mmCIF file with all atom_site columns, C-alpha atoms in Angstrom:
data_model
loop_
_atom_site.group_PDB
_atom_site.id
_atom_site.type_symbol
_atom_site.label_atom_id
_atom_site.label_alt_id
_atom_site.label_comp_id
_atom_site.label_asym_id
_atom_site.label_entity_id
_atom_site.label_seq_id
_atom_site.pdbx_PDB_ins_code
_atom_site.Cartn_x
_atom_site.Cartn_y
_atom_site.Cartn_z
_atom_site.occupancy
_atom_site.B_iso_or_equiv
_atom_site.pdbx_formal_charge
_atom_site.auth_seq_id
_atom_site.auth_comp_id
_atom_site.auth_asym_id
_atom_site.auth_atom_id
_atom_site.pdbx_PDB_model_num
ATOM 1   C CA . UNK A 1 1   ? 88.023  322.206 157.575 1.00 0.00 ? 12  UNK A CA 1
ATOM 2   C CA . UNK A 1 2   ? 89.908  324.120 154.879 1.00 0.00 ? 13  UNK A CA 1
ATOM 3   C CA . UNK A 1 3   ? 89.226  323.101 151.413 1.00 0.00 ? 14  UNK A CA 1
ATOM 4   C CA . UNK A 1 4   ? 85.833  321.447 152.115 1.00 0.00 ? 15  UNK A CA 1
ATOM 5   C CA . UNK A 1 5   ? 82.822  322.406 150.013 1.00 0.00 ? 16  UNK A CA 1
ATOM 6   C CA . UNK A 1 6   ? 79.370  321.169 149.313 1.00 0.00 ? 17  UNK A CA 1
ATOM 7   C CA . UNK A 1 7   ? 77.778  319.767 146.079 1.00 0.00 ? 18  UNK A CA 1
ATOM 8   C CA . UNK A 1 8   ? 74.122  319.783 144.962 1.00 0.00 ? 19  UNK A CA 1
ATOM 9   C CA . UNK A 1 9   ? 72.324  316.477 145.075 1.00 0.00 ? 20  UNK A CA 1
ATOM 10  C CA . UNK A 1 10  ? 72.635  315.044 141.478 1.00 0.00 ? 21  UNK A CA 1
ATOM 11  C CA . UNK A 1 11  ? 71.772  311.540 142.457 1.00 0.00 ? 22  UNK A CA 1
ATOM 12  C CA . UNK A 1 12  ? 68.177  311.832 140.967 1.00 0.00 ? 23  UNK A CA 1
ATOM 13  C CA . UNK A 1 13  ? 66.377  311.320 144.303 1.00 0.00 ? 24  UNK A CA 1
ATOM 14  C CA . UNK A 1 14  ? 63.061  312.895 145.471 1.00 0.00 ? 25  UNK A CA 1
ATOM 15  C CA . UNK A 1 15  ? 63.926  316.550 144.576 1.00 0.00 ? 26  UNK A CA 1
ATOM 16  C CA . UNK A 1 16  ? 64.413  315.658 140.817 1.00 0.00 ? 27  UNK A CA 1
ATOM 17  C CA . UNK A 1 17  ? 61.102  313.770 140.906 1.00 0.00 ? 28  UNK A CA 1
ATOM 18  C CA . UNK A 1 18  ? 59.252  316.510 142.604 1.00 0.00 ? 29  UNK A CA 1
ATOM 19  C CA . UNK A 1 19  ? 60.499  319.318 140.341 1.00 0.00 ? 30  UNK A CA 1
ATOM 20  C CA . UNK A 1 20  ? 59.879  317.683 137.192 1.00 0.00 ? 31  UNK A CA 1
ATOM 21  C CA . UNK A 1 21  ? 56.628  316.009 138.329 1.00 0.00 ? 32  UNK A CA 1
ATOM 22  C CA . UNK A 1 22  ? 55.151  319.553 139.226 1.00 0.00 ? 33  UNK A CA 1
ATOM 23  C CA . UNK A 1 23  ? 56.438  320.971 135.702 1.00 0.00 ? 34  UNK A CA 1
ATOM 24  C CA . UNK A 1 24  ? 54.841  317.970 133.912 1.00 0.00 ? 35  UNK A CA 1
ATOM 25  C CA . UNK A 1 25  ? 51.552  318.532 135.747 1.00 0.00 ? 36  UNK A CA 1
ATOM 26  C CA . UNK A 1 26  ? 51.667  322.291 134.988 1.00 0.00 ? 37  UNK A CA 1
ATOM 27  C CA . UNK A 1 27  ? 52.330  321.777 131.259 1.00 0.00 ? 38  UNK A CA 1
ATOM 28  C CA . UNK A 1 28  ? 50.001  318.905 130.916 1.00 0.00 ? 39  UNK A CA 1
ATOM 29  C CA . UNK A 1 29  ? 46.895  320.440 132.425 1.00 0.00 ? 40  UNK A CA 1
ATOM 30  C CA . UNK A 1 30  ? 47.451  323.920 131.135 1.00 0.00 ? 41  UNK A CA 1
ATOM 31  C CA . UNK A 1 31  ? 47.635  322.470 127.687 1.00 0.00 ? 42  UNK A CA 1
ATOM 32  C CA . UNK A 1 32  ? 44.477  320.297 128.172 1.00 0.00 ? 43  UNK A CA 1
ATOM 33  C CA . UNK A 1 33  ? 42.555  323.260 129.634 1.00 0.00 ? 44  UNK A CA 1
ATOM 34  C CA . UNK A 1 34  ? 43.876  325.506 126.797 1.00 0.00 ? 45  UNK A CA 1
ATOM 35  C CA . UNK A 1 35  ? 42.823  322.990 124.293 1.00 0.00 ? 46  UNK A CA 1
ATOM 36  C CA . UNK A 1 36  ? 39.271  322.330 125.563 1.00 0.00 ? 47  UNK A CA 1
ATOM 37  C CA . UNK A 1 37  ? 38.831  326.098 126.289 1.00 0.00 ? 48  UNK A CA 1
ATOM 38  C CA . UNK A 1 38  ? 40.018  326.999 122.824 1.00 0.00 ? 49  UNK A CA 1
ATOM 39  C CA . UNK A 1 39  ? 37.573  324.785 121.463 1.00 0.00 ? 50  UNK A CA 1
ATOM 40  C CA . UNK A 1 40  ? 34.742  326.447 123.308 1.00 0.00 ? 51  UNK A CA 1
ATOM 41  C CA . UNK A 1 41  ? 34.204  323.866 125.925 1.00 0.00 ? 52  UNK A CA 1
ATOM 42  C CA . UNK A 1 42  ? 31.877  324.695 128.775 1.00 0.00 ? 53  UNK A CA 1
ATOM 43  C CA . UNK A 1 43  ? 32.892  325.200 132.280 1.00 0.00 ? 54  UNK A CA 1
ATOM 44  C CA . UNK A 1 44  ? 32.018  321.735 133.563 1.00 0.00 ? 55  UNK A CA 1
ATOM 45  C CA . UNK A 1 45  ? 33.719  320.147 130.544 1.00 0.00 ? 56  UNK A CA 1
ATOM 46  C CA . UNK A 1 46  ? 36.956  321.944 131.279 1.00 0.00 ? 57  UNK A CA 1
ATOM 47  C CA . UNK A 1 47  ? 36.769  320.965 134.944 1.00 0.00 ? 58  UNK A CA 1
ATOM 48  C CA . UNK A 1 48  ? 35.982  317.263 134.131 1.00 0.00 ? 59  UNK A CA 1
ATOM 49  C CA . UNK A 1 49  ? 38.841  317.350 131.514 1.00 0.00 ? 60  UNK A CA 1
ATOM 50  C CA . UNK A 1 50  ? 41.279  318.947 133.979 1.00 0.00 ? 61  UNK A CA 1
ATOM 51  C CA . UNK A 1 51  ? 40.394  316.454 136.854 1.00 0.00 ? 62  UNK A CA 1
ATOM 52  C CA . UNK A 1 52  ? 40.729  313.544 134.500 1.00 0.00 ? 63  UNK A CA 1
ATOM 53  C CA . UNK A 1 53  ? 44.037  314.745 133.451 1.00 0.00 ? 64  UNK A CA 1
ATOM 54  C CA . UNK A 1 54  ? 45.251  315.417 137.012 1.00 0.00 ? 65  UNK A CA 1
ATOM 55  C CA . UNK A 1 55  ? 44.317  311.882 138.173 1.00 0.00 ? 66  UNK A CA 1
ATOM 56  C CA . UNK A 1 56  ? 45.512  310.008 135.026 1.00 0.00 ? 67  UNK A CA 1
ATOM 57  C CA . UNK A 1 57  ? 48.766  311.951 134.846 1.00 0.00 ? 68  UNK A CA 1
ATOM 58  C CA . UNK A 1 58  ? 49.527  311.655 138.471 1.00 0.00 ? 69  UNK A CA 1
ATOM 59  C CA . UNK A 1 59  ? 49.215  307.737 138.551 1.00 0.00 ? 70  UNK A CA 1
ATOM 60  C CA . UNK A 1 60  ? 51.157  307.622 135.150 1.00 0.00 ? 71  UNK A CA 1
ATOM 61  C CA . UNK A 1 61  ? 53.970  309.635 136.452 1.00 0.00 ? 72  UNK A CA 1
ATOM 62  C CA . UNK A 1 62  ? 54.179  307.842 139.695 1.00 0.00 ? 73  UNK A CA 1
ATOM 63  C CA . UNK A 1 63  ? 54.122  304.436 137.763 1.00 0.00 ? 74  UNK A CA 1
ATOM 64  C CA . UNK A 1 64  ? 56.752  305.629 135.325 1.00 0.00 ? 75  UNK A CA 1
ATOM 65  C CA . UNK A 1 65  ? 59.045  306.736 138.142 1.00 0.00 ? 76  UNK A CA 1
ATOM 66  C CA . UNK A 1 66  ? 58.594  303.686 140.205 1.00 0.00 ? 77  UNK A CA 1
ATOM 67  C CA . UNK A 1 67  ? 59.318  301.456 137.230 1.00 0.00 ? 78  UNK A CA 1
ATOM 68  C CA . UNK A 1 68  ? 62.178  303.541 135.961 1.00 0.00 ? 79  UNK A CA 1
ATOM 69  C CA . UNK A 1 69  ? 64.034  303.731 139.212 1.00 0.00 ? 80  UNK A CA 1
ATOM 70  C CA . UNK A 1 70  ? 63.368  300.153 140.114 1.00 0.00 ? 81  UNK A CA 1
ATOM 71  C CA . UNK A 1 71  ? 64.646  298.928 136.828 1.00 0.00 ? 82  UNK A CA 1
ATOM 72  C CA . UNK A 1 72  ? 67.708  301.044 137.050 1.00 0.00 ? 83  UNK A CA 1
ATOM 73  C CA . UNK A 1 73  ? 68.472  299.850 140.588 1.00 0.00 ? 84  UNK A CA 1
ATOM 74  C CA . UNK A 1 74  ? 67.922  296.185 139.619 1.00 0.00 ? 85  UNK A CA 1
ATOM 75  C CA . UNK A 1 75  ? 70.237  296.599 136.712 1.00 0.00 ? 86  UNK A CA 1
ATOM 76  C CA . UNK A 1 76  ? 73.003  298.194 138.942 1.00 0.00 ? 87  UNK A CA 1
ATOM 77  C CA . UNK A 1 77  ? 72.494  295.446 141.674 1.00 0.00 ? 88  UNK A CA 1
ATOM 78  C CA . UNK A 1 78  ? 73.002  292.720 139.006 1.00 0.00 ? 89  UNK A CA 1
ATOM 79  C CA . UNK A 1 79  ? 76.218  294.440 137.865 1.00 0.00 ? 90  UNK A CA 1
ATOM 80  C CA . UNK A 1 80  ? 77.399  294.767 141.499 1.00 0.00 ? 91  UNK A CA 1
ATOM 81  C CA . UNK A 1 81  ? 76.779  291.051 141.848 1.00 0.00 ? 92  UNK A CA 1
ATOM 82  C CA . UNK A 1 82  ? 78.855  290.479 138.789 1.00 0.00 ? 93  UNK A CA 1
ATOM 83  C CA . UNK A 1 83  ? 81.701  292.661 140.023 1.00 0.00 ? 94  UNK A CA 1
ATOM 84  C CA . UNK A 1 84  ? 81.590  290.800 143.417 1.00 0.00 ? 95  UNK A CA 1
ATOM 85  C CA . UNK A 1 85  ? 81.967  287.428 141.741 1.00 0.00 ? 96  UNK A CA 1
ATOM 86  C CA . UNK A 1 86  ? 84.802  288.794 139.624 1.00 0.00 ? 97  UNK A CA 1
ATOM 87  C CA . UNK A 1 87  ? 86.726  290.017 142.620 1.00 0.00 ? 98  UNK A CA 1
ATOM 88  C CA . UNK A 1 88  ? 86.304  286.597 144.237 1.00 0.00 ? 99  UNK A CA 1
ATOM 89  C CA . UNK A 1 89  ? 87.385  284.490 141.080 1.00 0.00 ? 100 UNK A CA 1
ATOM 90  C CA . UNK A 1 90  ? 90.084  286.826 139.714 1.00 0.00 ? 101 UNK A CA 1
ATOM 91  C CA . UNK A 1 91  ? 91.440  289.114 142.537 1.00 0.00 ? 102 UNK A CA 1
ATOM 92  C CA . UNK A 1 92  ? 94.893  289.626 140.746 1.00 0.00 ? 103 UNK A CA 1
ATOM 93  C CA . UNK A 1 93  ? 93.149  290.611 137.491 1.00 0.00 ? 104 UNK A CA 1
ATOM 94  C CA . UNK A 1 94  ? 90.852  293.048 139.268 1.00 0.00 ? 105 UNK A CA 1
ATOM 95  C CA . UNK A 1 95  ? 93.740  294.671 141.107 1.00 0.00 ? 106 UNK A CA 1
ATOM 96  C CA . UNK A 1 96  ? 95.470  295.136 137.802 1.00 0.00 ? 107 UNK A CA 1
ATOM 97  C CA . UNK A 1 97  ? 92.359  296.541 136.210 1.00 0.00 ? 108 UNK A CA 1
ATOM 98  C CA . UNK A 1 98  ? 91.790  299.061 138.853 1.00 0.00 ? 109 UNK A CA 1
ATOM 99  C CA . UNK A 1 99  ? 95.514  300.036 138.887 1.00 0.00 ? 110 UNK A CA 1
ATOM 100 C CA . UNK A 1 100 ? 95.318  300.583 135.145 1.00 0.00 ? 111 UNK A CA 1
ATOM 101 C CA . UNK A 1 101 ? 92.298  302.841 135.627 1.00 0.00 ? 112 UNK A CA 1
ATOM 102 C CA . UNK A 1 102 ? 94.289  305.246 137.883 1.00 0.00 ? 113 UNK A CA 1
ATOM 103 C CA . UNK A 1 103 ? 97.325  305.001 135.783 1.00 0.00 ? 114 UNK A CA 1
ATOM 104 C CA . UNK A 1 104 ? 95.253  306.296 132.855 1.00 0.00 ? 115 UNK A CA 1
ATOM 105 C CA . UNK A 1 105 ? 94.333  309.222 135.152 1.00 0.00 ? 116 UNK A CA 1
ATOM 106 C CA . UNK A 1 106 ? 97.912  310.143 135.729 1.00 0.00 ? 117 UNK A CA 1
ATOM 107 C CA . UNK A 1 107 ? 98.676  308.234 138.859 1.00 0.00 ? 118 UNK A CA 1
ATOM 108 C CA . UNK A 1 108 ? 102.289 306.688 138.768 1.00 0.00 ? 119 UNK A CA 1
ATOM 109 C CA . UNK A 1 109 ? 102.095 302.864 138.160 1.00 0.00 ? 120 UNK A CA 1
ATOM 110 C CA . UNK A 1 110 ? 103.774 302.122 141.558 1.00 0.00 ? 121 UNK A CA 1
ATOM 111 C CA . UNK A 1 111 ? 101.206 304.209 143.564 1.00 0.00 ? 122 UNK A CA 1
ATOM 112 C CA . UNK A 1 112 ? 98.215  302.881 141.524 1.00 0.00 ? 123 UNK A CA 1
ATOM 113 C CA . UNK A 1 113 ? 99.324  299.279 142.054 1.00 0.00 ? 124 UNK A CA 1
ATOM 114 C CA . UNK A 1 114 ? 100.025 299.871 145.821 1.00 0.00 ? 125 UNK A CA 1
ATOM 115 C CA . UNK A 1 115 ? 96.645  301.409 146.372 1.00 0.00 ? 126 UNK A CA 1
ATOM 116 C CA . UNK A 1 116 ? 94.759  298.740 144.532 1.00 0.00 ? 127 UNK A CA 1
ATOM 117 C CA . UNK A 1 117 ? 96.531  295.974 146.348 1.00 0.00 ? 128 UNK A CA 1
ATOM 118 C CA . UNK A 1 118 ? 95.913  297.669 149.770 1.00 0.00 ? 129 UNK A CA 1
ATOM 119 C CA . UNK A 1 119 ? 92.278  298.092 148.912 1.00 0.00 ? 130 UNK A CA 1
ATOM 120 C CA . UNK A 1 120 ? 91.802  294.457 147.933 1.00 0.00 ? 131 UNK A CA 1
ATOM 121 C CA . UNK A 1 121 ? 92.468  293.507 151.613 1.00 0.00 ? 132 UNK A CA 1
ATOM 122 C CA . UNK A 1 122 ? 89.058  294.934 152.371 1.00 0.00 ? 133 UNK A CA 1
ATOM 123 C CA . UNK A 1 123 ? 86.472  293.046 150.075 1.00 0.00 ? 134 UNK A CA 1
ATOM 124 C CA . UNK A 1 124 ? 83.599  295.504 151.005 1.00 0.00 ? 135 UNK A CA 1
ATOM 125 C CA . UNK A 1 125 ? 85.660  298.601 150.231 1.00 0.00 ? 136 UNK A CA 1
ATOM 126 C CA . UNK A 1 126 ? 87.158  297.006 147.131 1.00 0.00 ? 137 UNK A CA 1
ATOM 127 C CA . UNK A 1 127 ? 83.782  296.136 145.749 1.00 0.00 ? 138 UNK A CA 1
ATOM 128 C CA . UNK A 1 128 ? 82.567  299.846 146.484 1.00 0.00 ? 139 UNK A CA 1
ATOM 129 C CA . UNK A 1 129 ? 85.416  301.414 144.680 1.00 0.00 ? 140 UNK A CA 1
ATOM 130 C CA . UNK A 1 130 ? 85.291  298.945 141.692 1.00 0.00 ? 141 UNK A CA 1
ATOM 131 C CA . UNK A 1 131 ? 81.724  299.653 141.246 1.00 0.00 ? 142 UNK A CA 1
ATOM 132 C CA . UNK A 1 132 ? 82.190  303.366 141.335 1.00 0.00 ? 143 UNK A CA 1
ATOM 133 C CA . UNK A 1 133 ? 85.031  303.270 138.811 1.00 0.00 ? 144 UNK A CA 1
ATOM 134 C CA . UNK A 1 134 ? 83.593  300.908 136.277 1.00 0.00 ? 145 UNK A CA 1
ATOM 135 C CA . UNK A 1 135 ? 79.904  301.800 136.581 1.00 0.00 ? 146 UNK A CA 1
ATOM 136 C CA . UNK A 1 136 ? 80.149  305.417 137.751 1.00 0.00 ? 147 UNK A CA 1
ATOM 137 C CA . UNK A 1 137 ? 77.542  305.045 140.363 1.00 0.00 ? 148 UNK A CA 1
ATOM 138 C CA . UNK A 1 138 ? 77.579  304.796 144.197 1.00 0.00 ? 149 UNK A CA 1
ATOM 139 C CA . UNK A 1 139 ? 75.510  301.599 144.778 1.00 0.00 ? 150 UNK A CA 1
ATOM 140 C CA . UNK A 1 140 ? 75.189  302.579 148.492 1.00 0.00 ? 151 UNK A CA 1
ATOM 141 C CA . UNK A 1 141 ? 73.255  305.694 147.611 1.00 0.00 ? 152 UNK A CA 1
ATOM 142 C CA . UNK A 1 142 ? 70.772  304.634 144.963 1.00 0.00 ? 153 UNK A CA 1
ATOM 143 C CA . UNK A 1 143 ? 67.441  306.562 144.817 1.00 0.00 ? 154 UNK A CA 1
ATOM 144 C CA . UNK A 1 144 ? 64.349  305.024 146.385 1.00 0.00 ? 155 UNK A CA 1
ATOM 145 C CA . UNK A 1 145 ? 61.748  303.758 143.976 1.00 0.00 ? 156 UNK A CA 1
ATOM 146 C CA . UNK A 1 146 ? 58.830  304.490 146.372 1.00 0.00 ? 157 UNK A CA 1
ATOM 147 C CA . UNK A 1 147 ? 60.184  307.843 147.371 1.00 0.00 ? 158 UNK A CA 1
ATOM 148 C CA . UNK A 1 148 ? 60.503  308.889 143.716 1.00 0.00 ? 159 UNK A CA 1
ATOM 149 C CA . UNK A 1 149 ? 56.973  307.552 142.871 1.00 0.00 ? 160 UNK A CA 1
ATOM 150 C CA . UNK A 1 150 ? 55.223  309.189 145.760 1.00 0.00 ? 161 UNK A CA 1
ATOM 151 C CA . UNK A 1 151 ? 57.115  312.485 145.270 1.00 0.00 ? 162 UNK A CA 1
ATOM 152 C CA . UNK A 1 152 ? 56.185  312.526 141.558 1.00 0.00 ? 163 UNK A CA 1
ATOM 153 C CA . UNK A 1 153 ? 52.578  311.777 142.300 1.00 0.00 ? 164 UNK A CA 1
ATOM 154 C CA . UNK A 1 154 ? 52.092  314.505 144.779 1.00 0.00 ? 165 UNK A CA 1
ATOM 155 C CA . UNK A 1 155 ? 54.115  317.039 142.825 1.00 0.00 ? 166 UNK A CA 1
ATOM 156 C CA . UNK A 1 156 ? 52.316  316.377 139.534 1.00 0.00 ? 167 UNK A CA 1
ATOM 157 C CA . UNK A 1 157 ? 48.981  316.637 141.223 1.00 0.00 ? 168 UNK A CA 1
ATOM 158 C CA . UNK A 1 158 ? 49.854  319.900 142.692 1.00 0.00 ? 169 UNK A CA 1
ATOM 159 C CA . UNK A 1 159 ? 51.117  321.208 139.386 1.00 0.00 ? 170 UNK A CA 1
ATOM 160 C CA . UNK A 1 160 ? 48.053  320.033 137.451 1.00 0.00 ? 171 UNK A CA 1
ATOM 161 C CA . UNK A 1 161 ? 45.813  321.413 140.256 1.00 0.00 ? 172 UNK A CA 1
ATOM 162 C CA . UNK A 1 162 ? 47.044  325.047 139.763 1.00 0.00 ? 173 UNK A CA 1
ATOM 163 C CA . UNK A 1 163 ? 45.747  325.942 136.326 1.00 0.00 ? 174 UNK A CA 1
ATOM 164 C CA . UNK A 1 164 ? 42.456  324.282 137.235 1.00 0.00 ? 175 UNK A CA 1
ATOM 165 C CA . UNK A 1 165 ? 41.955  326.406 140.422 1.00 0.00 ? 176 UNK A CA 1
ATOM 166 C CA . UNK A 1 166 ? 40.193  329.308 138.790 1.00 0.00 ? 177 UNK A CA 1
ATOM 167 C CA . UNK A 1 167 ? 37.594  327.060 137.396 1.00 0.00 ? 178 UNK A CA 1
ATOM 168 C CA . UNK A 1 168 ? 37.111  325.137 140.703 1.00 0.00 ? 179 UNK A CA 1
ATOM 169 C CA . UNK A 1 169 ? 36.546  328.581 142.387 1.00 0.00 ? 180 UNK A CA 1
ATOM 170 C CA . UNK A 1 170 ? 33.868  329.452 139.878 1.00 0.00 ? 181 UNK A CA 1
ATOM 171 C CA . UNK A 1 171 ? 35.847  331.574 137.496 1.00 0.00 ? 182 UNK A CA 1
ATOM 172 C CA . UNK A 1 172 ? 35.131  330.454 133.899 1.00 0.00 ? 183 UNK A CA 1
ATOM 173 C CA . UNK A 1 173 ? 38.178  332.414 132.527 1.00 0.00 ? 184 UNK A CA 1
ATOM 174 C CA . UNK A 1 174 ? 40.825  330.807 130.415 1.00 0.00 ? 185 UNK A CA 1
ATOM 175 C CA . UNK A 1 175 ? 43.142  333.957 130.546 1.00 0.00 ? 186 UNK A CA 1
ATOM 176 C CA . UNK A 1 176 ? 43.126  333.772 134.417 1.00 0.00 ? 187 UNK A CA 1
ATOM 177 C CA . UNK A 1 177 ? 43.833  330.073 134.287 1.00 0.00 ? 188 UNK A CA 1
ATOM 178 C CA . UNK A 1 178 ? 46.841  330.593 131.780 1.00 0.00 ? 189 UNK A CA 1
ATOM 179 C CA . UNK A 1 179 ? 48.007  333.533 133.904 1.00 0.00 ? 190 UNK A CA 1
ATOM 180 C CA . UNK A 1 180 ? 48.126  331.321 137.008 1.00 0.00 ? 191 UNK A CA 1
ATOM 181 C CA . UNK A 1 181 ? 49.994  328.571 134.932 1.00 0.00 ? 192 UNK A CA 1
ATOM 182 C CA . UNK A 1 182 ? 52.611  331.136 133.567 1.00 0.00 ? 193 UNK A CA 1
ATOM 183 C CA . UNK A 1 183 ? 53.467  332.192 137.205 1.00 0.00 ? 194 UNK A CA 1
ATOM 184 C CA . UNK A 1 184 ? 53.681  328.697 138.342 1.00 0.00 ? 195 UNK A CA 1
ATOM 185 C CA . UNK A 1 185 ? 55.877  327.782 135.300 1.00 0.00 ? 196 UNK A CA 1
ATOM 186 C CA . UNK A 1 186 ? 58.188  330.633 136.079 1.00 0.00 ? 197 UNK A CA 1
ATOM 187 C CA . UNK A 1 187 ? 58.365  329.283 139.807 1.00 0.00 ? 198 UNK A CA 1
ATOM 188 C CA . UNK A 1 188 ? 58.958  325.747 138.706 1.00 0.00 ? 199 UNK A CA 1
ATOM 189 C CA . UNK A 1 189 ? 61.755  326.750 136.411 1.00 0.00 ? 200 UNK A CA 1
ATOM 190 C CA . UNK A 1 190 ? 63.537  328.778 139.220 1.00 0.00 ? 201 UNK A CA 1
ATOM 191 C CA . UNK A 1 191 ? 63.113  325.671 141.505 1.00 0.00 ? 202 UNK A CA 1
ATOM 192 C CA . UNK A 1 192 ? 64.682  323.624 138.932 1.00 0.00 ? 203 UNK A CA 1
ATOM 193 C CA . UNK A 1 193 ? 67.590  325.836 139.045 1.00 0.00 ? 204 UNK A CA 1
ATOM 194 C CA . UNK A 1 194 ? 68.483  324.328 142.479 1.00 0.00 ? 205 UNK A CA 1
ATOM 195 C CA . UNK A 1 195 ? 69.486  321.108 140.565 1.00 0.00 ? 206 UNK A CA 1
ATOM 196 C CA . UNK A 1 196 ? 71.323  322.689 137.696 1.00 0.00 ? 207 UNK A CA 1
ATOM 197 C CA . UNK A 1 197 ? 73.131  325.761 139.353 1.00 0.00 ? 208 UNK A CA 1
ATOM 198 C CA . UNK A 1 198 ? 71.628  328.011 136.433 1.00 0.00 ? 209 UNK A CA 1
ATOM 199 C CA . UNK A 1 199 ? 70.251  331.429 137.019 1.00 0.00 ? 210 UNK A CA 1
ATOM 200 C CA . UNK A 1 200 ? 66.763  331.110 138.482 1.00 0.00 ? 211 UNK A CA 1
ATOM 201 C CA . UNK A 1 201 ? 65.503  333.983 136.190 1.00 0.00 ? 212 UNK A CA 1
ATOM 202 C CA . UNK A 1 202 ? 66.886  332.194 132.939 1.00 0.00 ? 213 UNK A CA 1
ATOM 203 C CA . UNK A 1 203 ? 65.573  328.826 134.119 1.00 0.00 ? 214 UNK A CA 1
ATOM 204 C CA . UNK A 1 204 ? 62.217  330.153 134.805 1.00 0.00 ? 215 UNK A CA 1
ATOM 205 C CA . UNK A 1 205 ? 61.990  332.092 131.499 1.00 0.00 ? 216 UNK A CA 1
ATOM 206 C CA . UNK A 1 206 ? 63.001  328.936 129.767 1.00 0.00 ? 217 UNK A CA 1
ATOM 207 C CA . UNK A 1 207 ? 60.391  326.885 131.436 1.00 0.00 ? 218 UNK A CA 1
ATOM 208 C CA . UNK A 1 208 ? 57.731  329.693 130.619 1.00 0.00 ? 219 UNK A CA 1
ATOM 209 C CA . UNK A 1 209 ? 58.648  329.662 126.850 1.00 0.00 ? 220 UNK A CA 1
ATOM 210 C CA . UNK A 1 210 ? 58.463  325.690 126.603 1.00 0.00 ? 221 UNK A CA 1
ATOM 211 C CA . UNK A 1 211 ? 55.266  325.673 128.449 1.00 0.00 ? 222 UNK A CA 1
ATOM 212 C CA . UNK A 1 212 ? 53.841  328.366 126.142 1.00 0.00 ? 223 UNK A CA 1
ATOM 213 C CA . UNK A 1 213 ? 54.776  326.404 123.098 1.00 0.00 ? 224 UNK A CA 1
ATOM 214 C CA . UNK A 1 214 ? 52.870  323.377 124.414 1.00 0.00 ? 225 UNK A CA 1
ATOM 215 C CA . UNK A 1 215 ? 49.768  325.595 125.596 1.00 0.00 ? 226 UNK A CA 1
ATOM 216 C CA . UNK A 1 216 ? 49.771  327.573 122.384 1.00 0.00 ? 227 UNK A CA 1
ATOM 217 C CA . UNK A 1 217 ? 49.735  324.395 120.220 1.00 0.00 ? 228 UNK A CA 1
ATOM 218 C CA . UNK A 1 218 ? 46.979  322.751 121.958 1.00 0.00 ? 229 UNK A CA 1
ATOM 219 C CA . UNK A 1 219 ? 44.919  325.912 122.046 1.00 0.00 ? 230 UNK A CA 1
ATOM 220 C CA . UNK A 1 220 ? 45.385  326.436 118.303 1.00 0.00 ? 231 UNK A CA 1
ATOM 221 C CA . UNK A 1 221 ? 44.304  322.668 117.745 1.00 0.00 ? 232 UNK A CA 1
ATOM 222 C CA . UNK A 1 222 ? 41.382  323.077 120.034 1.00 0.00 ? 233 UNK A CA 1
ATOM 223 C CA . UNK A 1 223 ? 40.255  326.148 118.417 1.00 0.00 ? 234 UNK A CA 1
ATOM 224 C CA . UNK A 1 224 ? 40.562  324.678 114.876 1.00 0.00 ? 235 UNK A CA 1
ATOM 225 C CA . UNK A 1 225 ? 38.769  321.542 115.687 1.00 0.00 ? 236 UNK A CA 1
ATOM 226 C CA . UNK A 1 226 ? 36.119  323.244 117.927 1.00 0.00 ? 237 UNK A CA 1
ATOM 227 C CA . UNK A 1 227 ? 35.088  325.332 114.884 1.00 0.00 ? 238 UNK A CA 1
ATOM 228 C CA . UNK A 1 228 ? 34.322  322.248 112.814 1.00 0.00 ? 239 UNK A CA 1
ATOM 229 C CA . UNK A 1 229 ? 33.136  319.811 115.403 1.00 0.00 ? 240 UNK A CA 1
#
């Protein structure tokens, strides 16, 4: 149909959790490996540190996502309940409130009041619109807590595994591990562009720069401490 167009998903569902989970895994384990490697850690020490970082980080990310999404959804549901009660107790006042919202956006008073009054005839639709206008969310399309948690767990694990792969394959080479991390960070940044609409190249370079800062800082600290411990 003419005039129709699609939007990217900005609701914060599984894709957001997956992209940022993978990025966190990459940056966290790349930094851990760089810090231990910079301090002169042996092959088995780096592998042990990397695996511990992968498991601990994955569970931490999943737990954080679950609690965050659950808390947000519970808060929204509580506000929806409050709005439902307000519509039942003071329908006239709520009609006037919704009409005022549209009037403030440039709709004529007569049209805004007529729309708000007609909408009130359907309690379900009225609640849906009032919640959208007053809370700025669609309560019918909230992200799933378990979906976000599982997505975050798996993506963090994958991201954290990549810089560790060379060591798991028997290569005791920090430069190789960091090169793998750099390529993966570029790819993760490009993937994040799907959410933001930015240039994949710009997003990838930005992600690489931020990751390099974290890796460089932990390498320097590991190198300095390793020389005195």
